[in-house]
Short mmCIF file of C-alpha atoms in Angstrom, two decimals:
data_model
loop_
_atom_site.label_atom_id
_atom_site.label_comp_id
_atom_site.label_asym_id
_atom_site.label_seq_id
_atom_site.Cartn_x
_atom_site.Cartn_y
_atom_site.Cartn_z
CA MET A 7 -61.44 31.86 -18.12
CA ALA A 8 -60.45 29.03 -15.80
CA SER A 9 -56.88 29.21 -17.15
CA LEU A 10 -56.73 32.95 -16.43
CA ALA A 11 -58.02 32.39 -12.88
CA ASP A 12 -55.39 29.69 -12.33
CA ARG A 13 -52.64 32.03 -13.55
CA VAL A 14 -53.84 34.81 -11.25
CA ARG A 15 -53.90 32.42 -8.28
CA GLY A 16 -50.43 31.11 -9.19
CA ASN A 17 -49.00 34.62 -9.51
CA GLY A 18 -50.64 35.57 -6.21
CA ARG A 19 -48.96 32.63 -4.45
CA ILE A 20 -45.57 33.57 -5.89
CA ALA A 21 -46.04 37.24 -4.91
CA ALA A 22 -46.96 36.17 -1.36
CA GLY A 23 -43.90 33.91 -1.21
CA LEU A 24 -41.62 36.72 -2.41
CA LEU A 25 -43.05 39.15 0.14
CA PHE A 26 -42.69 36.61 2.96
CA ASN A 27 -39.06 35.93 1.99
CA LEU A 28 -38.35 39.67 1.88
CA LEU A 29 -39.73 40.21 5.39
CA VAL A 30 -37.95 37.28 7.06
CA SER A 31 -34.69 38.10 5.23
CA ILE A 32 -34.75 41.65 6.63
CA CYS A 33 -35.56 40.30 10.11
CA ILE A 34 -32.66 37.85 10.17
CA VAL A 35 -30.12 40.44 9.00
CA PHE A 36 -30.91 42.79 11.89
CA LEU A 37 -31.27 39.97 14.41
CA ASN A 38 -27.95 38.32 13.51
CA LYS A 39 -26.13 41.66 13.57
CA TRP A 40 -27.63 42.34 17.02
CA ILE A 41 -26.46 38.91 18.24
CA TYR A 42 -22.90 39.52 16.95
CA VAL A 43 -22.66 43.03 18.41
CA HIS A 44 -24.36 42.53 21.79
CA HIS A 45 -23.51 38.90 22.58
CA GLY A 46 -20.53 38.00 20.40
CA PHE A 47 -22.00 34.59 19.59
CA PRO A 48 -19.56 32.66 17.30
CA ASN A 49 -20.41 32.74 13.61
CA MET A 50 -20.09 29.09 12.61
CA SER A 51 -21.86 27.96 15.77
CA LEU A 52 -24.79 30.26 14.95
CA THR A 53 -24.89 28.79 11.45
CA LEU A 54 -24.93 25.29 12.94
CA VAL A 55 -27.91 26.28 15.11
CA HIS A 56 -29.67 27.55 11.96
CA PHE A 57 -29.13 24.23 10.18
CA VAL A 58 -30.27 22.10 13.13
CA VAL A 59 -33.41 24.20 13.70
CA THR A 60 -34.16 24.05 9.95
CA TRP A 61 -33.96 20.25 10.00
CA LEU A 62 -36.06 20.01 13.18
CA GLY A 63 -38.67 22.30 11.61
CA LEU A 64 -38.84 20.09 8.52
CA TYR A 65 -39.00 16.95 10.68
CA ILE A 66 -42.05 18.39 12.47
CA CYS A 67 -43.61 19.32 9.11
CA GLN A 68 -43.05 15.77 7.88
CA LYS A 69 -44.66 14.30 11.01
CA LEU A 70 -47.66 16.58 10.45
CA ASP A 71 -47.95 15.17 6.89
CA ILE A 72 -47.25 18.57 5.34
CA PHE A 73 -44.92 16.80 2.89
CA ALA A 74 -43.72 13.25 2.22
CA PRO A 75 -39.95 12.62 2.29
CA LYS A 76 -38.41 11.15 -0.85
CA SER A 77 -35.36 8.90 -0.75
CA LEU A 78 -32.39 10.67 -2.32
CA PRO A 79 -28.79 9.46 -2.90
CA PRO A 80 -26.42 11.40 -0.58
CA SER A 81 -23.79 11.64 -3.32
CA LYS A 82 -26.19 13.78 -5.36
CA LEU A 83 -26.50 16.29 -2.49
CA LEU A 84 -22.89 16.50 -1.31
CA LEU A 85 -21.88 19.63 -3.25
CA LEU A 86 -25.21 21.28 -2.49
CA ALA A 87 -24.78 20.64 1.26
CA LEU A 88 -21.21 21.96 1.15
CA SER A 89 -22.23 25.09 -0.75
CA PHE A 90 -25.06 25.64 1.77
CA CYS A 91 -22.44 25.73 4.54
CA GLY A 92 -20.32 28.21 2.59
CA PHE A 93 -23.35 30.32 1.63
CA VAL A 94 -24.47 30.88 5.23
CA VAL A 95 -21.01 31.04 6.87
CA PHE A 96 -19.55 33.57 4.42
CA THR A 97 -22.64 35.79 4.34
CA ASN A 98 -22.71 35.81 8.15
CA LEU A 99 -18.97 36.63 8.24
CA SER A 100 -19.66 39.46 5.79
CA LEU A 101 -22.42 40.76 8.05
CA GLN A 102 -20.13 40.45 11.09
CA ASN A 103 -17.27 42.40 9.47
CA ASN A 104 -19.18 45.02 7.42
CA THR A 105 -21.85 47.62 8.08
CA ILE A 106 -25.38 46.44 7.27
CA GLY A 107 -25.49 48.85 4.31
CA THR A 108 -22.28 47.46 2.77
CA TYR A 109 -23.36 43.90 3.50
CA GLN A 110 -26.71 44.42 1.76
CA LEU A 111 -25.21 46.22 -1.23
CA ALA A 112 -22.56 43.51 -1.75
CA LYS A 113 -25.35 40.93 -1.91
CA ALA A 114 -26.68 42.72 -5.00
CA MET A 115 -23.69 41.33 -6.93
CA THR A 116 -25.20 37.87 -6.60
CA THR A 117 -27.57 38.62 -9.49
CA PRO A 118 -24.80 39.30 -12.07
CA VAL A 119 -22.85 36.25 -10.86
CA ILE A 120 -25.92 33.98 -11.11
CA ILE A 121 -26.55 35.22 -14.66
CA ALA A 122 -22.89 34.64 -15.57
CA ILE A 123 -22.96 31.07 -14.17
CA GLN A 124 -26.21 30.20 -15.94
CA THR A 125 -24.98 31.77 -19.21
CA PHE A 126 -21.54 30.11 -19.36
CA CYS A 127 -22.19 26.84 -17.51
CA TYR A 128 -25.82 26.09 -18.34
CA GLN A 129 -26.10 27.86 -21.75
CA LYS A 130 -29.14 29.82 -20.56
CA SER A 131 -29.89 33.10 -22.36
CA PHE A 132 -31.28 36.31 -20.85
CA SER A 133 -32.98 39.26 -22.53
CA ALA A 134 -31.06 42.46 -23.25
CA ARG A 135 -33.25 44.28 -20.70
CA ILE A 136 -32.11 41.94 -17.91
CA GLN A 137 -28.48 42.19 -19.02
CA LEU A 138 -28.61 46.00 -19.00
CA THR A 139 -29.77 46.02 -15.37
CA LEU A 140 -26.41 44.48 -14.43
CA ILE A 141 -24.55 47.70 -15.33
CA PRO A 142 -25.99 49.99 -12.60
CA ILE A 143 -25.81 47.14 -10.06
CA THR A 144 -22.12 46.51 -10.71
CA VAL A 145 -21.17 50.20 -10.90
CA GLY A 146 -23.09 50.96 -7.71
CA VAL A 147 -21.35 48.20 -5.74
CA ILE A 148 -17.90 49.28 -7.00
CA LEU A 149 -18.54 52.96 -6.13
CA ASN A 150 -19.83 52.05 -2.67
CA SER A 151 -16.75 49.92 -1.99
CA TYR A 152 -14.40 52.68 -3.20
CA TYR A 153 -15.98 55.48 -1.17
CA ASP A 154 -16.99 53.46 1.91
CA VAL A 155 -15.52 55.38 4.88
CA LYS A 156 -15.63 52.17 6.92
CA PHE A 157 -13.92 50.06 4.26
CA ASN A 158 -12.84 46.72 5.70
CA PHE A 159 -10.59 44.59 3.47
CA LEU A 160 -11.34 41.37 5.36
CA GLY A 161 -15.04 42.18 5.24
CA MET A 162 -14.91 42.66 1.47
CA VAL A 163 -13.08 39.33 1.05
CA PHE A 164 -15.84 37.58 2.99
CA ALA A 165 -18.46 39.48 0.98
CA ALA A 166 -16.87 38.39 -2.33
CA LEU A 167 -16.64 34.76 -1.22
CA GLY A 168 -20.22 34.96 0.02
CA VAL A 169 -21.45 36.25 -3.37
CA LEU A 170 -19.63 33.50 -5.29
CA VAL A 171 -20.74 30.59 -3.08
CA THR A 172 -24.29 31.96 -2.72
CA SER A 173 -24.63 32.22 -6.50
CA LEU A 174 -23.46 28.64 -7.01
CA TYR A 175 -25.75 27.43 -4.25
CA GLN A 176 -28.85 29.13 -5.67
CA VAL A 177 -28.21 27.83 -9.18
CA TRP A 178 -27.68 24.29 -7.84
CA VAL A 179 -30.87 24.44 -5.73
CA GLY A 180 -32.97 25.00 -8.83
CA ALA A 181 -31.02 22.43 -10.85
CA LYS A 182 -31.30 19.74 -8.14
CA GLN A 183 -35.04 20.23 -7.66
CA HIS A 184 -35.59 19.60 -11.37
CA GLU A 185 -32.97 16.84 -11.66
CA LEU A 186 -34.25 14.85 -8.66
CA GLN A 187 -37.93 15.76 -9.18
CA VAL A 188 -38.43 16.93 -5.59
CA ASN A 189 -40.10 19.93 -4.01
CA SER A 190 -38.43 22.47 -1.72
CA MET A 191 -39.20 20.63 1.54
CA GLN A 192 -38.09 17.23 0.24
CA LEU A 193 -34.72 18.59 -0.92
CA LEU A 194 -34.03 20.67 2.19
CA TYR A 195 -35.09 17.77 4.45
CA TYR A 196 -32.10 15.72 3.27
CA GLN A 197 -29.67 18.54 2.64
CA ALA A 198 -29.97 20.35 6.01
CA PRO A 199 -28.77 17.43 8.19
CA MET A 200 -25.85 16.82 5.81
CA SER A 201 -24.80 20.47 6.15
CA SER A 202 -25.25 20.24 9.94
CA ALA A 203 -22.92 17.21 10.09
CA MET A 204 -20.29 19.03 8.02
CA LEU A 205 -20.35 22.07 10.32
CA LEU A 206 -20.41 19.89 13.45
CA ILE A 207 -17.06 18.45 12.34
CA ALA A 208 -15.63 21.85 11.33
CA VAL A 209 -16.70 24.01 14.32
CA PRO A 210 -14.15 22.62 16.88
CA PHE A 211 -11.28 23.50 14.51
CA PHE A 212 -12.30 27.17 14.18
CA GLU A 213 -14.25 28.12 17.31
CA PRO A 214 -14.32 27.16 20.99
CA VAL A 215 -16.97 24.62 21.93
CA PHE A 216 -17.03 24.89 25.71
CA GLY A 217 -16.17 27.77 28.02
CA GLU A 218 -16.23 31.48 27.28
CA GLY A 219 -17.30 32.22 23.71
CA GLY A 220 -18.16 28.59 22.88
CA ILE A 221 -21.48 27.27 21.66
CA PHE A 222 -21.92 25.46 25.01
CA GLY A 223 -20.50 28.36 27.00
CA PRO A 224 -22.17 30.30 29.85
CA TRP A 225 -24.57 32.34 27.69
CA SER A 226 -27.30 34.44 29.25
CA LEU A 227 -30.94 33.43 28.83
CA SER A 228 -31.58 36.44 26.57
CA ALA A 229 -28.68 35.43 24.30
CA LEU A 230 -29.97 31.85 24.03
CA LEU A 231 -33.49 33.05 23.25
CA MET A 232 -32.19 35.39 20.53
CA VAL A 233 -30.11 32.58 19.00
CA LEU A 234 -33.12 30.25 19.04
CA LEU A 235 -35.31 32.95 17.45
CA SER A 236 -32.62 33.46 14.80
CA GLY A 237 -32.74 29.73 14.07
CA VAL A 238 -36.54 29.78 13.64
CA ILE A 239 -36.35 32.74 11.26
CA ALA A 240 -33.50 31.03 9.37
CA PHE A 241 -35.81 28.03 8.86
CA MET A 242 -38.39 30.38 7.31
CA VAL A 243 -35.74 32.04 5.12
CA ASN A 244 -34.30 28.74 3.87
CA LEU A 245 -37.68 27.19 3.15
CA SER A 246 -38.94 30.28 1.30
CA ILE A 247 -35.74 30.47 -0.79
CA TYR A 248 -36.15 26.85 -1.91
CA TRP A 249 -39.84 27.35 -2.64
CA ILE A 250 -39.28 30.50 -4.71
CA ILE A 251 -36.39 29.03 -6.73
CA GLY A 252 -38.35 25.82 -7.32
CA ASN A 253 -41.36 27.77 -8.60
CA THR A 254 -39.51 30.49 -10.52
CA SER A 255 -35.72 30.84 -10.90
CA PRO A 256 -32.61 31.97 -8.95
CA VAL A 257 -32.67 35.33 -10.78
CA THR A 258 -36.31 35.93 -9.80
CA TRP A 259 -35.44 35.31 -6.15
CA LYS A 260 -32.48 37.71 -6.24
CA LYS A 261 -34.58 40.40 -7.93
CA SER A 262 -37.28 39.95 -5.30
CA ILE A 263 -34.96 40.92 -2.45
CA SER A 264 -33.30 43.79 -4.33
CA ALA A 265 -35.60 46.16 -2.46
CA GLN A 266 -33.47 45.48 0.59
CA GLN A 267 -30.24 46.66 -1.03
CA GLY A 268 -29.11 50.02 0.23
CA SER A 269 -32.16 50.50 2.40
CA HIS A 270 -30.30 49.95 5.70
CA ASP A 271 -27.18 51.56 7.18
#
């Protein structure tokens, strides 16, 4: 009886985590699109803000004894930090260059790619029922791309790159948590500042830093507040992604947000 109660409590925690991730993921999609359309804030600079706020949030959590940091070798996190940069930058570029509906639908292709990576690179097997669900997902994305009246070639390139890098990132998150024996906060605490440093070096080569359109440009107070709010929500998204993958699997996380796909236009 105690075992059944523990399972119910565990499933309840996972369901609550999935629901929370769903809500904050929807919020950040609309908020980021609003920032791009109404303020034109640069993409990589917004991503950098997300990473910095994520690290600051974790630093505060650590000071409040919510978790205890664990010493990790930077070399073990290098590819993960790099893929985190690509994951957020390419998905934001996809959102910037596509309609929200196309952006959301393209994200659905992450599930088939994750399954392909885990099957061919990690020798993980999936049931026939899960494999069959990939057919309508793939066909739906292809049909949407073919008949999209607002088809944007550059947007689809960014969407494809976003799907590939996001899939690698999510598989590696789960693998690293098990390999290094760390929880979601401990891993993200070390990985977020590494990703921030990488983007800090890259931003000046791709976007203005000062002046009009730069991260330190003359932005209005409302724009700065929206960017800061986006960073706070990004912290919630990142933390919930790590927690879900650490407690379930990358495929479970992708299936949990499938309710978003096609629900916005």
